[in-house]
CSV table of C-alpha atoms and ligand atoms in Angstrom, one decimal:
chain,number,residue,atom,x,y,z
A,30,MET,CA,96.9,182.3,51.1
A,31,ALA,CA,96.1,179.2,49.0
A,32,LYS,CA,98.0,176.1,49.9
A,33,ALA,CA,101.0,175.4,47.7
A,34,HIS,CA,101.0,172.2,45.7
A,35,PHE,CA,103.7,170.0,44.3
A,36,SER,CA,104.2,169.7,40.6
A,37,ARG,CA,103.8,166.1,39.3
A,38,ILE,CA,107.5,165.4,39.1
A,39,GLY,CA,108.0,167.4,42.3
A,40,PHE,CA,105.6,165.1,44.2
A,41,ILE,CA,107.2,161.9,42.9
A,42,LEU,CA,110.7,163.1,43.7
A,43,ALA,CA,109.7,164.4,47.1
A,44,ALA,CA,107.9,161.2,48.0
A,45,ALA,CA,110.8,159.1,46.5
A,46,GLY,CA,113.2,161.4,48.4
A,47,ALA,CA,111.3,160.4,51.6
A,48,ALA,CA,111.5,156.8,50.8
A,49,VAL,CA,115.0,156.6,49.5
A,50,GLY,CA,117.2,157.1,52.6
A,51,LEU,CA,119.8,155.6,54.8
A,52,GLY,CA,117.5,152.5,54.8
A,53,ASN,CA,118.3,151.9,51.1
A,54,ILE,CA,122.0,152.6,50.9
A,55,TRP,CA,123.2,151.8,54.4
A,56,LYS,CA,120.8,149.4,55.9
A,57,PHE,CA,119.5,147.3,53.0
A,58,PRO,CA,122.9,146.2,51.8
A,59,TYR,CA,124.1,145.2,55.3
A,60,ILE,CA,120.9,143.3,56.3
A,61,THR,CA,121.1,141.6,52.9
A,62,GLY,CA,124.6,140.5,53.9
A,63,ILE,CA,123.5,139.3,57.3
A,64,TYR,CA,120.7,137.2,55.9
A,65,GLY,CA,122.8,135.7,53.2
A,66,GLY,CA,121.8,137.5,50.0
A,67,GLY,CA,119.4,136.4,47.2
A,68,ALA,CA,116.7,134.7,49.3
A,69,PHE,CA,116.4,137.7,51.6
A,70,VAL,CA,116.3,140.0,48.6
A,71,SER,CA,113.5,137.9,47.0
A,72,ILE,CA,111.4,138.1,50.2
A,73,TYR,CA,112.0,141.8,50.5
A,74,LEU,CA,110.9,142.3,46.8
A,75,ILE,CA,107.7,140.3,47.3
A,76,THR,CA,106.9,142.2,50.5
A,77,VAL,CA,107.5,145.6,49.0
A,78,LEU,CA,105.3,144.7,46.0
A,79,LEU,CA,102.4,143.0,47.9
A,80,ILE,CA,102.3,144.7,51.3
A,81,GLY,CA,104.4,147.9,50.8
A,82,PHE,CA,102.7,149.1,47.7
A,83,SER,CA,99.1,148.6,49.1
A,84,LEU,CA,99.9,150.5,52.3
A,85,LEU,CA,101.8,153.2,50.4
A,86,ALA,CA,98.9,153.9,48.1
A,87,GLY,CA,96.5,153.7,51.1
A,88,GLU,CA,98.4,156.2,53.1
A,89,MET,CA,98.6,158.6,50.2
A,90,MET,CA,94.8,158.3,49.7
A,91,VAL,CA,94.2,159.8,53.1
A,92,GLY,CA,96.3,162.9,52.4
A,93,TYR,CA,95.0,163.2,48.8
A,94,LYS,CA,91.4,163.5,50.0
A,95,GLY,CA,92.1,165.3,53.3
A,96,GLY,CA,94.6,167.9,51.9
A,97,LYS,CA,96.0,168.8,55.3
A,98,ASP,CA,98.3,167.6,58.1
A,99,ALA,CA,98.0,163.9,59.0
A,100,VAL,CA,95.6,164.4,62.0
A,101,SER,CA,93.2,166.8,60.1
A,102,SER,CA,93.3,164.6,57.0
A,103,PHE,CA,92.2,161.5,59.0
A,104,GLU,CA,89.5,163.5,60.6
A,105,ILE,CA,88.2,164.9,57.3
A,106,VAL,CA,88.3,161.6,55.5
A,107,ALA,CA,86.7,159.5,58.3
A,108,PRO,CA,83.0,158.9,57.9
A,109,LYS,CA,80.5,160.7,60.2
A,110,GLY,CA,80.5,159.3,63.7
A,111,GLN,CA,84.0,157.9,63.3
A,112,LYS,CA,86.0,161.1,63.6
A,113,GLY,CA,88.0,159.5,66.5
A,114,TRP,CA,90.2,158.2,63.7
A,115,LYS,CA,91.9,161.5,63.7
A,116,TYR,CA,94.0,160.1,66.5
A,117,ALA,CA,95.6,157.7,64.0
A,118,GLY,CA,97.2,160.9,62.6
A,119,PHE,CA,99.3,161.0,65.8
A,120,MET,CA,101.5,158.5,64.0
A,121,LEU,CA,103.2,161.6,62.7
A,122,PHE,CA,105.1,161.9,66.0
A,123,SER,CA,107.0,158.7,65.1
A,124,GLY,CA,108.8,160.8,62.6
A,125,LEU,CA,110.2,163.1,65.2
A,126,LEU,CA,111.2,160.1,67.3
A,127,ILE,CA,113.0,158.5,64.3
A,128,MET,CA,114.8,161.8,63.7
A,129,THR,CA,116.4,161.6,67.1
A,130,PHE,CA,118.7,158.9,65.8
A,131,TYR,CA,118.4,159.4,62.0
A,132,SER,CA,119.9,162.9,62.3
A,133,VAL,CA,122.8,161.5,64.4
A,134,VAL,CA,123.6,158.9,61.6
A,135,ILE,CA,123.5,161.6,59.0
A,136,GLY,CA,126.0,163.4,61.2
A,137,TRP,CA,128.2,160.4,61.1
A,138,ILE,CA,128.0,160.5,57.3
A,139,PHE,CA,129.0,164.2,57.3
A,140,HIS,CA,132.0,163.1,59.4
A,141,TYR,CA,133.0,160.5,56.8
A,142,ILE,CA,132.7,163.1,54.1
A,143,TYR,CA,135.1,165.1,56.1
A,144,LEU,CA,137.4,162.2,56.6
A,145,SER,CA,137.4,161.4,52.9
A,146,VAL,CA,138.1,165.0,51.8
A,147,THR,CA,141.0,165.3,54.2
A,148,ASN,CA,142.3,161.8,53.2
A,149,ASN,CA,141.9,160.4,56.7
A,150,LEU,CA,139.8,157.4,56.0
A,151,PRO,CA,141.0,154.2,57.6
A,152,THR,CA,143.4,151.9,55.7
A,153,THR,CA,142.9,148.7,57.7
A,154,MET,CA,140.0,147.0,59.5
A,155,ASP,CA,141.6,147.6,62.9
A,156,ILE,CA,142.0,151.3,62.2
A,157,ALA,CA,138.4,151.4,60.8
A,158,ASP,CA,137.1,150.0,64.1
A,159,THR,CA,139.1,152.6,66.0
A,160,THR,CA,137.9,155.4,63.7
A,161,PHE,CA,134.3,154.5,64.1
A,162,ASN,CA,134.5,153.8,67.8
A,163,ASN,CA,136.2,157.1,68.3
A,164,LEU,CA,133.3,158.9,66.7
A,165,VAL,CA,130.5,156.9,68.3
A,166,GLN,CA,131.8,156.0,71.7
A,167,ILE,CA,134.6,158.4,72.6
A,168,SER,CA,133.8,161.8,71.2
A,169,PRO,CA,130.2,162.8,71.7
A,170,ILE,CA,131.1,166.4,70.9
A,171,THR,CA,132.1,165.6,67.4
A,172,SER,CA,128.9,163.6,66.8
A,173,THR,CA,126.8,166.4,68.4
A,174,ILE,CA,128.3,169.1,66.1
A,175,TRP,CA,127.6,167.1,63.0
A,176,HIS,CA,124.1,166.2,64.3
A,177,PHE,CA,123.6,169.9,64.8
A,178,LEU,CA,124.6,170.7,61.2
A,179,ALA,CA,122.2,168.1,59.9
A,180,THR,CA,119.4,169.6,62.0
A,181,VAL,CA,120.1,173.1,60.7
A,182,PHE,CA,120.1,171.8,57.1
A,183,VAL,CA,116.6,170.3,57.6
A,184,ALA,CA,115.3,173.4,59.3
A,185,VAL,CA,116.5,175.7,56.5
A,186,VAL,CA,115.0,173.5,53.8
A,187,LEU,CA,111.7,173.3,55.6
A,188,MET,CA,111.6,177.1,56.1
A,189,GLY,CA,111.1,177.3,52.3
A,190,GLY,CA,107.8,175.4,52.6
A,191,ILE,CA,106.4,172.9,50.0
A,192,LYS,CA,107.6,174.6,46.8
A,193,ALA,CA,110.7,176.6,47.5
A,194,GLY,CA,111.9,174.2,50.2
A,195,ILE,CA,110.9,170.6,50.0
A,196,GLU,CA,110.2,170.4,46.2
A,197,LYS,CA,113.3,172.3,45.3
A,198,ALA,CA,115.6,170.3,47.5
A,199,ASN,CA,114.4,167.1,46.1
A,200,LEU,CA,114.5,168.3,42.5
A,201,ILE,CA,118.2,169.0,43.0
A,202,LEU,CA,119.3,166.2,45.3
A,203,MET,CA,117.4,163.2,43.9
A,204,PRO,CA,118.7,163.4,40.3
A,205,LEU,CA,122.2,164.0,41.7
A,206,LEU,CA,121.8,160.9,43.9
A,207,LEU,CA,120.7,158.8,41.0
A,208,LEU,CA,123.5,160.1,38.9
A,209,ILE,CA,126.2,159.3,41.5
A,210,LEU,CA,124.9,155.8,42.3
A,211,GLY,CA,124.4,155.0,38.6
A,212,GLY,CA,127.9,156.2,37.8
A,213,LEU,CA,129.4,154.1,40.6
A,214,LEU,CA,127.4,151.1,39.4
A,215,ILE,CA,128.8,151.5,35.9
A,216,TYR,CA,132.3,151.8,37.3
A,217,ALA,CA,131.7,148.6,39.3
A,218,THR,CA,130.8,146.7,36.1
A,219,ASN,CA,134.5,146.6,35.3
A,220,PHE,CA,135.1,144.4,38.3
A,221,ASP,CA,135.0,140.6,38.5
A,222,GLY,CA,133.3,141.2,41.8
A,223,PHE,CA,130.4,142.7,39.8
A,224,HIS,CA,129.3,139.3,38.6
A,225,LYS,CA,129.7,137.8,42.1
A,226,ALA,CA,127.6,140.6,43.5
A,227,LEU,CA,124.8,139.9,41.0
A,228,VAL,CA,124.9,136.2,42.0
A,229,PHE,CA,125.0,137.1,45.7
A,230,MET,CA,122.0,139.4,45.4
A,231,PHE,CA,119.8,137.6,43.0
A,232,GLU,CA,120.5,133.9,43.3
A,233,PRO,CA,118.3,132.8,46.2
A,234,ASP,CA,119.8,130.2,48.6
A,235,TRP,CA,116.6,129.4,50.6
A,236,SER,CA,118.5,127.4,53.2
A,237,LYS,CA,119.7,130.7,54.6
A,238,ILE,CA,116.1,132.0,55.4
A,239,ASN,CA,114.6,131.7,58.8
A,240,SER,CA,111.6,133.4,60.5
A,241,GLU,CA,113.9,136.2,61.7
A,242,ALA,CA,114.9,137.0,58.1
A,243,ILE,CA,111.3,137.2,57.0
A,244,VAL,CA,110.4,139.5,59.9
A,245,ARG,CA,113.4,141.7,59.1
A,246,ALA,CA,112.3,141.8,55.4
A,247,VAL,CA,108.8,142.8,56.3
A,248,GLY,CA,110.0,145.4,58.8
A,249,HIS,CA,112.4,146.9,56.3
A,250,ALA,CA,109.7,147.2,53.6
A,251,PHE,CA,107.8,149.5,56.0
A,252,PHE,CA,110.9,151.6,56.9
A,253,THR,CA,112.2,151.9,53.4
A,254,LEU,CA,108.9,153.0,51.9
A,255,SER,CA,108.3,155.5,54.8
A,256,ILE,CA,105.0,153.9,55.7
A,257,GLY,CA,103.1,154.3,58.9
A,258,ILE,CA,104.3,157.7,60.2
A,259,GLY,CA,102.1,160.1,58.3
A,260,THR,CA,104.8,161.3,55.9
A,261,MET,CA,102.9,160.1,52.8
A,262,VAL,CA,99.6,161.5,54.2
A,263,THR,CA,101.3,164.9,54.7
A,264,TYR,CA,103.0,165.0,51.3
A,265,ALA,CA,99.9,163.7,49.5
A,266,GLY,CA,98.1,166.5,51.2
A,267,SER,CA,99.9,168.9,48.8
A,268,MET,CA,99.5,166.7,45.7
A,269,SER,CA,97.7,168.0,42.7
A,270,LYS,CA,94.3,166.5,42.1
A,271,GLU,CA,95.3,166.1,38.4
A,272,GLN,CA,97.9,163.5,39.3
A,273,SER,CA,97.1,159.8,39.4
A,274,LEU,CA,97.7,158.5,42.9
A,275,PHE,CA,98.4,154.9,42.0
A,276,LYS,CA,100.9,155.9,39.3
A,277,ALA,CA,102.7,158.2,41.7
A,278,ALA,CA,102.8,155.4,44.4
A,279,MET,CA,104.1,153.0,41.8
A,280,TRP,CA,106.9,155.4,40.8
A,281,VAL,CA,107.9,155.9,44.4
A,282,MET,CA,108.1,152.1,45.0
A,283,VAL,CA,110.0,151.5,41.8
A,284,LEU,CA,112.6,154.3,42.5
A,285,ASP,CA,113.0,153.2,46.1
A,286,THR,CA,113.6,149.6,45.1
A,287,LEU,CA,115.8,150.4,42.2
A,288,ILE,CA,118.1,152.6,44.4
A,289,ALA,CA,118.3,149.9,47.1
A,290,LEU,CA,119.3,147.3,44.5
A,291,ILE,CA,121.8,149.6,42.8
A,292,ALA,CA,123.4,150.4,46.1
A,293,GLY,CA,123.5,146.7,47.1
A,294,VAL,CA,125.1,145.5,43.8
A,295,MET,CA,127.5,148.4,43.7
A,296,ILE,CA,128.7,148.0,47.3
A,297,TYR,CA,129.0,144.2,47.0
A,298,SER,CA,131.0,144.5,43.8
A,299,PHE,CA,133.6,146.4,45.8
A,300,ILE,CA,133.4,144.0,48.7
A,301,PHE,CA,133.8,140.9,46.5
A,302,GLU,CA,136.4,142.4,44.2
A,303,TYR,CA,138.6,143.1,47.2
A,304,GLY,CA,137.8,139.9,49.1
A,305,ALA,CA,136.1,141.5,52.1
A,306,GLU,CA,133.3,139.8,54.0
A,307,ALA,CA,129.7,140.3,53.2
A,308,GLY,CA,127.9,139.6,56.5
A,309,LYS,CA,129.6,142.2,58.7
A,310,GLY,CA,126.5,144.2,59.7
A,311,PRO,CA,126.1,148.0,60.2
A,312,GLY,CA,129.9,148.6,59.8
A,313,LEU,CA,129.7,147.6,56.1
A,314,VAL,CA,129.5,151.2,54.9
A,315,PHE,CA,131.4,152.9,57.7
A,316,LYS,CA,134.3,150.4,58.0
A,317,THR,CA,134.6,147.8,55.3
A,318,LEU,CA,133.9,150.0,52.3
A,319,PRO,CA,136.2,152.9,53.4
A,320,VAL,CA,139.1,150.4,53.9
A,321,ILE,CA,138.6,149.0,50.4
A,322,LEU,CA,138.4,152.5,48.9
A,323,THR,CA,141.5,154.0,50.6
A,324,ASN,CA,143.5,151.0,49.4
A,325,MET,CA,142.5,151.8,45.8
A,326,GLY,CA,144.5,155.0,45.9
A,327,THR,CA,143.3,158.4,44.5
A,328,THR,CA,140.3,156.9,42.5
A,329,GLY,CA,139.1,155.2,45.7
A,330,ILE,CA,139.3,158.5,47.7
A,331,VAL,CA,137.3,160.3,45.0
A,332,ILE,CA,134.7,157.5,45.0
A,333,ALA,CA,134.5,157.6,48.8
A,334,ILE,CA,133.8,161.4,48.7
A,335,ILE,CA,131.0,161.1,46.2
A,336,PHE,CA,129.6,158.0,47.8
A,337,PHE,CA,129.3,159.6,51.2
A,338,ILE,CA,127.9,162.7,49.6
A,339,ALA,CA,125.2,160.6,47.9
A,340,LEU,CA,124.5,158.9,51.2
A,341,ALA,CA,124.1,162.3,52.9
A,342,PHE,CA,121.7,163.4,50.1
A,343,ALA,CA,119.6,160.3,50.6
A,344,GLY,CA,119.5,160.8,54.3
A,345,LEU,CA,118.7,164.5,54.2
A,346,THR,CA,115.7,164.2,51.8
A,347,SER,CA,114.3,161.6,54.2
A,348,ALA,CA,115.0,163.7,57.2
A,349,ILE,CA,113.1,166.5,55.7
A,350,SER,CA,110.1,164.2,55.2
A,351,LEU,CA,110.3,162.8,58.7
A,352,THR,CA,110.1,166.3,60.2
A,353,GLU,CA,107.6,168.0,57.9
A,354,PRO,CA,104.5,166.0,59.2
A,355,SER,CA,104.9,167.4,62.7
A,356,VAL,CA,105.8,170.8,61.5
A,357,GLU,CA,102.7,170.9,59.4
A,358,TYR,CA,100.5,169.6,62.2
A,359,PHE,CA,101.4,172.4,64.6
A,360,ILE,CA,100.9,175.0,61.8
A,361,GLN,CA,97.4,173.7,60.9
A,362,ARG,CA,96.1,172.7,64.3
A,363,PHE,CA,97.7,175.3,66.6
A,364,ASN,CA,98.1,178.2,64.2
A,365,TRP,CA,101.9,178.3,64.8
A,366,SER,CA,103.9,180.2,62.2
A,367,ARG,CA,106.1,177.9,60.0
A,368,LYS,CA,109.2,179.3,61.6
A,369,LYS,CA,108.1,178.7,65.2
A,370,SER,CA,106.9,175.2,64.3
A,371,ILE,CA,110.2,174.3,62.7
A,372,ILE,CA,112.4,175.7,65.5
A,373,ILE,CA,110.4,173.9,68.2
A,374,ASN,CA,110.2,170.6,66.4
A,375,THR,CA,113.8,170.5,65.3
A,376,SER,CA,115.1,171.6,68.7
A,377,LEU,CA,113.1,168.8,70.3
A,378,TYR,CA,114.6,166.0,68.3
A,379,PHE,CA,118.0,167.6,68.4
A,380,ILE,CA,118.0,167.6,72.2
A,381,VAL,CA,116.8,164.0,72.5
A,382,GLY,CA,119.3,163.1,69.7
A,383,VAL,CA,122.1,164.3,72.0
A,384,GLY,CA,120.8,161.9,74.6
A,385,ALA,CA,121.0,159.1,72.0
A,386,ILE,CA,124.6,160.1,71.2
A,387,LEU,CA,125.4,160.0,74.9
A,388,SER,CA,123.8,156.6,75.3
A,389,TYR,CA,126.5,155.2,73.1
A,390,THR,CA,129.3,157.1,74.8
A,391,THR,CA,131.5,155.2,77.2
A,392,ALA,CA,133.4,158.4,78.1
A,393,TYR,CA,131.0,159.4,80.8
A,394,GLY,CA,129.6,156.0,81.7
A,395,SER,CA,126.6,154.9,79.8
A,396,THR,CA,123.7,156.4,81.7
A,397,PHE,CA,121.1,157.0,79.0
A,398,SER,CA,119.6,153.5,78.9
A,399,ILE,CA,116.0,152.3,78.9
A,400,GLY,CA,116.0,148.8,80.4
A,401,ASP,CA,119.0,147.0,79.0
A,402,LYS,CA,119.1,149.1,75.8
A,403,PRO,CA,121.0,152.3,75.2
A,404,LEU,CA,118.5,155.1,74.4
A,405,PHE,CA,119.6,155.1,70.7
A,406,ASP,CA,118.7,151.4,70.3
A,407,ALA,CA,115.6,151.7,72.5
A,408,ILE,CA,114.2,154.4,70.2
A,409,GLU,CA,115.1,152.5,67.1
A,410,PHE,CA,113.4,149.4,68.4
A,411,THR,CA,110.3,151.3,69.5
A,412,THR,CA,109.8,153.0,66.1
A,413,ASP,CA,110.9,150.0,63.9
A,414,SER,CA,109.1,147.3,65.8
A,415,ILE,CA,106.1,149.0,67.4
A,416,LEU,CA,105.2,152.4,66.0
A,417,LEU,CA,105.7,151.9,62.3
A,418,PRO,CA,103.8,148.6,62.2
A,419,LEU,CA,101.0,150.1,64.3
A,420,GLY,CA,100.8,153.0,61.9
A,421,GLY,CA,100.7,150.6,59.0
A,422,LEU,CA,97.9,148.6,60.7
A,423,ALA,CA,95.9,151.8,61.2
A,424,ILE,CA,96.2,152.6,57.5
A,425,ALA,CA,95.2,149.1,56.5
A,426,ILE,CA,92.1,149.1,58.7
A,427,PHE,CA,91.1,152.7,58.0
A,428,VAL,CA,91.4,152.6,54.2
A,429,GLY,CA,90.5,148.9,53.9
A,430,TYR,CA,87.5,148.7,56.2
A,431,ILE,CA,86.4,152.1,57.6
A,432,LEU,CA,86.2,153.8,54.2
A,433,SER,CA,83.5,152.4,51.9
A,434,ASP,CA,84.0,151.2,48.4
A,435,GLU,CA,82.4,154.5,47.2
A,436,ASP,CA,84.8,156.5,49.3
A,437,ARG,CA,87.8,154.7,47.9
A,438,LYS,CA,86.7,154.9,44.3
A,439,GLU,CA,85.9,158.6,44.7
A,440,ILE,CA,89.4,159.2,45.9
A,441,LEU,CA,90.9,157.2,43.1
A,442,GLN,CA,88.6,158.9,40.6
A,443,ASP,CA,88.2,155.7,38.5
A,444,ARG,CA,91.8,156.0,37.4
A,445,VAL,CA,92.6,152.5,38.5
A,446,ASN,CA,92.1,149.3,36.5
A,447,PRO,CA,89.3,147.3,38.3
A,448,LYS,CA,91.5,144.1,38.5
A,449,VAL,CA,94.4,146.1,40.0
A,450,TYR,CA,92.0,147.6,42.4
A,451,GLN,CA,90.7,144.2,43.6
A,452,VAL,CA,94.2,142.9,44.1
A,453,TRP,CA,95.3,146.0,45.9
A,454,LEU,CA,92.2,145.9,48.2
A,455,PHE,CA,92.7,142.3,49.0
A,456,SER,CA,96.3,142.9,50.0
A,457,LEU,CA,95.3,145.9,52.1
A,458,ARG,CA,92.5,144.1,53.9
A,459,TYR,CA,94.0,140.7,54.5
A,460,VAL,CA,97.7,140.3,53.5
A,461,ALA,CA,99.0,143.5,55.1
A,462,PRO,CA,97.3,143.2,58.5
A,463,LEU,CA,98.2,139.6,58.9
A,464,ALA,CA,101.8,140.2,58.0
A,465,ILE,CA,102.0,143.1,60.4
A,466,VAL,CA,100.5,141.2,63.3
A,467,PHE,CA,102.8,138.3,62.6
A,468,MET,CA,105.8,140.6,62.5
A,469,MET,CA,104.8,142.3,65.8
A,470,LEU,CA,104.2,139.1,67.6
A,471,ASN,CA,107.5,137.8,66.4
A,472,ASN,CA,109.3,140.9,67.4
A,473,PHE,CA,108.0,140.5,71.0
A,474,GLY,CA,108.9,136.8,71.0
A,475,ILE,CA,105.3,135.8,71.5
A,476,ILE,CA,105.4,133.5,68.5
A,477,LYS,CA,108.4,132.0,66.8
A,478,ILE,CA,108.2,129.9,63.7
B,18,PFF,N1,112.5,155.6,54.2
B,18,PFF,C1,113.6,156.2,54.9
B,18,PFF,C2,114.8,155.3,54.7
B,18,PFF,O1,114.7,154.2,54.0
B,18,PFF,O2,115.9,155.6,55.2
B,18,PFF,C3,113.4,156.4,56.3
B,18,PFF,C4,112.1,157.0,56.6
B,18,PFF,C5,111.8,158.2,56.1
B,18,PFF,C6,111.2,156.3,57.4
B,18,PFF,C7,110.6,158.8,56.3
B,18,PFF,C8,110.0,156.8,57.6
B,18,PFF,C9,109.7,158.1,57.0
B,18,PFF,F1,108.5,158.6,57.2
């Protein structure tokens, strides 16, 4: 059977669906809050444009030419005598590892949809703390049930394959997500807080920036664009050769950035309108926002419902893209049926995910730790600080140095303006690797600026 391909818009929405996730709507706003707003946003934007885009396009190139799972695509695209580069494709397993906690967080969002619909969202910050802690620390069974439902959703969509599964889910969920976030942003323009949010997000106060903020911005650029785990290789493997790769990559970057900025401005409009604090960390969306919304009465509850639904959509389209690379790998390399591959892969991350849930639970004593970190944090640290940057480095070296100029130009089919090509290549060969090495050394405390 011939391999199914995405339609043009299908590819852009699927790749944007991969990129736009919890990273955009949950993480980006709160880390912006921690690092003080505008200056952090500026560094993030520069990083996405300079480093993120070059790696995103580079990663897509491997799949575009290879046309298969990540491991096979690296093998096919690698020049003769350098086929060992296929091992770079093993970056796809980072996706499964990310899923062990990503699916748990999607489960929490399901729980908050449930709390909104049943009008049980917290009304004060103290209650918000208790509500969240009850879910995360006291009641692993609730978390596990929601985590299971998230897993089943991903499995069902993947069962439909590229066209009827992944493309269709993204064609429905992504426009809905844009509509909801756009609608909420328009609603927020009525607030005085809207103007304050704009100033907070876009007026840089450089005194708030330190090396940690820079490292977080670079790291987040990877995570948000889904770089370095083989997702973009795998999706581009089903891209039509008629489609311009650079244009598609640009669309993905623009949509991803736009949605992060919309989410940030929208959430901070509410925060400032109701005098809440900006730098509260991960609880921003699960604690601060719900308290504000419940205190707004019925309108607030309705907003809470659609907001958490949008957050779930964003998370689910990314979850699909985190799982598909491994699913496709076992289909192509081990001849597994799609069904078998999906069941085994999703079961694997589901089980480890239960370990991650238990690692936060105080009810049974916290036994699931690695070193001094709960399993949940240990996996997040390993993927965020080690595996994703390593994956990005592999892409930069492979596309920037191992492929020849002819190889690259052949893949891009002369569709790229020569000046743009030069800037892109410079960034891929020099800027991206340096930034990655700097970030990793910093993460391990080897250098501190
Ligand atoms: N980009 C997603 C987010 O911002 O939430 C997370 C993610 C998805 C990371 C897919 C990596 C990936 F391959």
